[in-house]
Tab-separated table of C-alpha atoms in Angstrom:
chain	number	residue	atom	x	y	z
A	223	GLY	CA	89.188	-86.837	-60.731
A	224	ALA	CA	86.287	-88.324	-58.873
A	225	GLY	CA	88.218	-90.588	-56.537
A	226	VAL	CA	91.440	-90.893	-54.585
A	227	SER	CA	94.385	-91.477	-56.873
A	228	GLN	CA	97.797	-92.866	-56.024
A	229	SER	CA	101.026	-93.062	-57.934
A	230	PRO	CA	102.886	-95.023	-58.945
A	231	SER	CA	100.632	-98.068	-59.045
A	232	ASN	CA	103.678	-100.328	-58.808
A	233	LYS	CA	107.190	-99.622	-57.585
A	234	VAL	CA	110.114	-102.019	-57.567
A	235	THR	CA	113.216	-100.829	-55.792
A	236	GLU	CA	116.462	-102.174	-54.436
A	237	LYS	CA	117.103	-102.558	-50.763
A	238	GLY	CA	118.621	-99.397	-49.318
A	239	LYS	CA	117.070	-96.989	-51.816
A	240	ASP	CA	114.570	-94.266	-50.900
A	241	VAL	CA	111.056	-94.221	-52.364
A	242	GLU	CA	108.262	-91.666	-52.530
A	243	LEU	CA	104.623	-92.612	-52.840
A	244	ARG	CA	102.019	-90.033	-53.771
A	245	CYS	CA	98.369	-89.650	-52.870
A	246	ASP	CA	95.870	-87.221	-54.392
A	247	PRO	CA	92.784	-87.106	-52.175
A	248	ILE	CA	89.277	-86.231	-53.258
A	249	SER	CA	88.982	-82.491	-53.697
A	250	GLY	CA	87.653	-80.835	-50.553
A	251	HIS	CA	88.444	-83.740	-48.252
A	252	THR	CA	90.257	-82.413	-45.227
A	253	ALA	CA	91.255	-85.730	-43.687
A	254	LEU	CA	93.845	-88.044	-45.234
A	255	TYR	CA	95.046	-91.438	-44.037
A	256	TRP	CA	97.830	-93.811	-45.035
A	257	TYR	CA	97.523	-97.558	-44.392
A	258	ARG	CA	99.782	-100.471	-45.254
A	259	GLN	CA	98.592	-103.896	-46.371
A	260	SER	CA	101.168	-106.657	-46.086
A	261	LEU	CA	101.008	-110.436	-45.932
A	262	GLY	CA	102.357	-110.723	-42.448
A	263	GLN	CA	100.633	-107.775	-40.783
A	264	GLY	CA	97.337	-107.335	-42.608
A	265	LEU	CA	96.013	-103.783	-42.901
A	266	GLU	CA	97.713	-101.308	-40.575
A	267	PHE	CA	97.156	-97.643	-39.937
A	268	LEU	CA	100.248	-95.525	-40.580
A	269	ILE	CA	99.459	-91.817	-40.334
A	270	TYR	CA	96.563	-89.341	-40.313
A	271	PHE	CA	96.373	-85.727	-41.476
A	272	GLN	CA	93.540	-83.322	-40.725
A	273	GLY	CA	93.664	-79.847	-42.180
A	274	ASN	CA	96.529	-77.844	-40.742
A	275	SER	CA	96.695	-79.805	-37.484
A	276	ALA	CA	99.743	-81.808	-36.479
A	277	PRO	CA	99.476	-85.304	-37.980
A	278	ASP	CA	99.005	-88.459	-35.919
A	279	LYS	CA	102.137	-90.439	-36.757
A	280	SER	CA	101.552	-93.160	-34.190
A	281	GLY	CA	101.336	-95.940	-36.784
A	282	LEU	CA	104.618	-95.297	-38.579
A	283	PRO	CA	106.732	-98.448	-38.046
A	284	SER	CA	110.142	-96.783	-37.887
A	285	ASP	CA	111.894	-93.457	-38.316
A	286	ARG	CA	112.656	-94.440	-41.909
A	287	PHE	CA	109.034	-93.612	-42.670
A	288	SER	CA	107.804	-90.049	-42.995
A	289	ALA	CA	104.910	-88.300	-44.655
A	290	GLU	CA	103.889	-84.803	-45.485
A	291	ARG	CA	100.838	-83.122	-46.842
A	292	THR	CA	101.365	-79.949	-48.768
A	293	GLY	CA	98.697	-77.268	-48.886
A	294	GLY	CA	96.188	-79.547	-47.240
A	295	SER	CA	95.864	-81.617	-50.401
A	296	VAL	CA	98.454	-83.946	-51.949
A	297	SER	CA	100.378	-86.210	-49.603
A	298	THR	CA	103.710	-87.954	-50.043
A	299	LEU	CA	104.829	-90.978	-48.038
A	300	THR	CA	108.615	-91.375	-48.042
A	301	ILE	CA	110.465	-94.514	-47.039
A	302	GLN	CA	114.205	-94.117	-46.621
A	303	ARG	CA	116.740	-96.928	-46.900
A	304	THR	CA	114.044	-99.431	-47.863
A	305	GLN	CA	114.129	-102.941	-46.443
A	306	GLN	CA	112.543	-106.116	-47.776
A	307	GLU	CA	109.972	-106.075	-44.975
A	308	ASP	CA	108.700	-102.752	-46.373
A	309	SER	CA	107.256	-104.653	-49.346
A	310	ALA	CA	103.500	-104.130	-49.170
A	311	VAL	CA	100.589	-102.315	-50.740
A	312	TYR	CA	100.354	-98.767	-49.425
A	313	LEU	CA	96.807	-97.448	-49.375
A	314	CYS	CA	95.683	-93.863	-49.063
A	315	ALA	CA	92.210	-92.759	-48.012
A	316	SER	CA	90.520	-89.404	-47.634
A	317	SER	CA	87.353	-88.267	-45.924
A	318	LEU	CA	85.229	-85.188	-45.575
A	319	GLY	CA	86.129	-84.322	-42.017
A	320	ALA	CA	87.610	-86.400	-39.261
A	321	ARG	CA	84.590	-88.689	-38.785
A	322	GLY	CA	83.542	-89.027	-42.409
A	323	GLU	CA	83.497	-92.145	-44.553
A	324	GLN	CA	86.948	-92.980	-45.850
A	325	PHE	CA	87.341	-93.397	-49.591
A	326	PHE	CA	90.337	-95.489	-50.545
A	327	GLY	CA	92.669	-95.212	-53.483
A	328	PRO	CA	93.808	-98.260	-55.491
A	329	GLY	CA	97.121	-98.418	-53.639
A	330	THR	CA	100.796	-98.533	-54.561
A	331	ARG	CA	102.385	-101.969	-54.592
A	332	LEU	CA	105.960	-101.633	-53.342
A	333	THR	CA	108.418	-104.450	-53.883
A	334	VAL	CA	111.851	-104.200	-52.306
A	335	LEU	CA	114.379	-106.599	-53.808
B	956	GLY	CA	94.180	-103.234	-26.679
B	957	GLU	CA	92.599	-103.151	-30.079
B	958	ASP	CA	92.257	-106.391	-31.997
B	959	VAL	CA	89.874	-107.595	-34.676
B	960	GLU	CA	89.685	-111.246	-35.707
B	961	GLN	CA	88.046	-112.977	-38.648
B	962	SER	CA	88.108	-116.412	-40.172
B	963	LEU	CA	90.310	-116.410	-43.256
B	964	PHE	CA	88.278	-118.291	-45.814
B	965	LEU	CA	84.663	-119.051	-46.729
B	966	SER	CA	83.355	-121.011	-49.681
B	967	VAL	CA	79.681	-120.927	-50.685
B	968	ARG	CA	77.534	-122.025	-53.565
B	969	GLU	CA	76.000	-119.416	-55.836
B	970	GLY	CA	72.521	-118.506	-54.594
B	971	ASP	CA	73.188	-119.516	-50.990
B	972	SER	CA	73.640	-117.075	-48.128
B	973	SER	CA	77.126	-116.215	-46.887
B	974	VAL	CA	77.840	-115.329	-43.284
B	975	ILE	CA	81.166	-113.751	-42.405
B	976	ASN	CA	81.985	-113.403	-38.732
B	977	CYS	CA	84.201	-111.005	-36.827
B	978	THR	CA	85.123	-110.448	-33.211
B	979	TYR	CA	86.645	-107.335	-31.733
B	980	THR	CA	88.081	-106.513	-28.356
B	981	ASP	CA	87.686	-102.780	-27.845
B	982	SER	CA	84.452	-102.148	-25.973
B	983	SER	CA	84.704	-98.442	-26.730
B	984	SER	CA	84.259	-99.052	-30.464
B	985	THR	CA	81.851	-96.506	-31.879
B	986	TYR	CA	81.399	-97.688	-35.444
B	987	LEU	CA	81.998	-101.093	-37.006
B	988	TYR	CA	82.494	-101.449	-40.719
B	989	TRP	CA	82.552	-104.009	-43.484
B	990	TYR	CA	84.811	-103.331	-46.454
B	991	LYS	CA	85.132	-105.296	-49.683
B	992	GLN	CA	88.339	-105.669	-51.658
B	993	GLU	CA	88.288	-107.120	-55.143
B	994	PRO	CA	91.500	-108.304	-56.823
B	995	GLY	CA	93.756	-105.395	-57.730
B	996	ALA	CA	91.332	-102.839	-56.347
B	997	GLY	CA	91.181	-100.613	-53.316
B	998	LEU	CA	88.839	-101.004	-50.393
B	999	GLN	CA	85.161	-100.306	-50.881
B	1000	LEU	CA	82.927	-99.520	-47.925
B	1001	LEU	CA	79.982	-101.933	-47.983
B	1002	THR	CA	78.126	-100.984	-44.860
B	1003	TYR	CA	78.617	-99.908	-41.271
B	1004	ILE	CA	76.771	-100.083	-37.991
B	1005	PHE	CA	76.801	-97.774	-35.009
B	1006	SER	CA	77.645	-99.487	-31.762
B	1007	ASN	CA	74.227	-98.836	-30.194
B	1008	MET	CA	72.442	-100.778	-32.939
B	1009	ASP	CA	71.775	-104.519	-33.097
B	1010	MET	CA	71.037	-104.928	-36.764
B	1011	LYS	CA	71.235	-103.083	-40.021
B	1012	GLN	CA	69.847	-104.240	-43.353
B	1013	ASP	CA	70.815	-102.846	-46.728
B	1014	GLN	CA	69.419	-104.741	-49.728
B	1015	ARG	CA	71.189	-108.138	-49.749
B	1016	LEU	CA	73.386	-107.247	-46.785
B	1017	THR	CA	72.465	-107.767	-43.134
B	1018	VAL	CA	74.801	-106.756	-40.326
B	1019	LEU	CA	74.252	-108.170	-36.862
B	1020	LEU	CA	76.028	-106.790	-33.807
B	1021	ASN	CA	76.207	-108.537	-30.448
B	1022	LYS	CA	77.851	-105.910	-28.303
B	1023	LYS	CA	77.937	-108.109	-25.209
B	1024	ASP	CA	79.998	-110.761	-27.013
B	1025	LYS	CA	81.785	-108.189	-29.214
B	1026	HIS	CA	80.695	-110.163	-32.265
B	1027	LEU	CA	79.826	-108.752	-35.658
B	1028	SER	CA	78.538	-110.634	-38.674
B	1029	LEU	CA	77.816	-109.847	-42.297
B	1030	ARG	CA	75.206	-111.884	-44.108
B	1031	ILE	CA	75.025	-111.726	-47.897
B	1032	ALA	CA	71.782	-113.119	-49.253
B	1033	ASP	CA	71.633	-114.841	-52.654
B	1034	THR	CA	75.407	-114.779	-53.030
B	1035	GLN	CA	76.615	-114.196	-56.590
B	1036	THR	CA	79.964	-114.820	-58.282
B	1037	GLY	CA	80.505	-111.052	-58.275
B	1038	ASP	CA	80.554	-111.203	-54.489
B	1039	SER	CA	83.836	-113.135	-54.586
B	1040	ALA	CA	86.320	-110.881	-52.815
B	1041	ILE	CA	88.065	-110.321	-49.508
B	1042	TYR	CA	85.843	-108.861	-46.795
B	1043	PHE	CA	87.377	-106.849	-43.984
B	1044	CYS	CA	85.790	-106.093	-40.672
B	1045	ALA	CA	87.021	-102.861	-39.061
B	1046	GLU	CA	86.367	-100.896	-35.926
B	1047	THR	CA	86.972	-97.337	-34.874
B	1048	ILE	CA	87.474	-96.403	-31.282
B	1049	SER	CA	86.217	-93.310	-29.577
B	1050	GLY	CA	88.415	-90.361	-30.350
B	1051	GLY	CA	88.763	-87.413	-32.600
B	1052	TYR	CA	88.937	-89.249	-35.897
B	1053	ASN	CA	88.207	-92.528	-37.665
B	1054	LYS	CA	91.381	-94.541	-37.228
B	1055	LEU	CA	90.375	-97.922	-38.621
B	1056	ILE	CA	91.526	-101.147	-36.993
B	1057	PHE	CA	91.117	-103.961	-39.504
B	1058	GLY	CA	90.758	-107.689	-39.240
B	1059	ALA	CA	92.880	-109.930	-41.442
B	1060	GLY	CA	90.098	-110.293	-43.989
B	1061	THR	CA	87.903	-113.217	-45.043
B	1062	ARG	CA	88.302	-114.486	-48.582
B	1063	LEU	CA	84.868	-115.390	-49.961
B	1064	ALA	CA	84.838	-117.833	-52.852
B	1065	VAL	CA	81.537	-118.341	-54.670
B	1066	HIS	CA	81.222	-121.437	-56.815
B	1067	PRO	CA	78.479	-122.625	-59.163
């Protein structure tokens, strides 16, 4: 596809369950970012991947959050033992190189009941 | 620390100019950005300005940067109903990559 895609578009889960959110970046983009958009906190940086380098995980809010990027392409954000405060829209972005313009996906809206 | 602030809401009449303001705290910011978010959609980059510039114009959009006061503004000329959206100001700090620090967003409502 031409843009960044994310799946699912919506996810409703029960408190305590694990969830996986997927991001497909633009083909050829080496940099990939995850952000979270929530009512209380606005838009926050979560994690950054660049090629085969170690990711910058400095924005992950707790050790329940983890992310991986397989083969330098698709990325999965995993939230374990979800809490209600994890409810947010999770946005993925990719860019051509570390300083390139970031192109955002449509996001995954996560609701934790 | 890094902090970006914006007013939360702006209402304008169709055809008027809109001015959305933003302040930031990190003097080492290299690029400053304006993003647009329409309902149910992702973020769209509108324009950006490098920190050594004072002004950038792109069609109906004018960005003004006052580096001394750490103040950024976005002016939209001849505002249309299609401009109704949330506008986010964002900065990146010097470093190896473009970690974006966003403001809370300004909701622009355009009325007839």
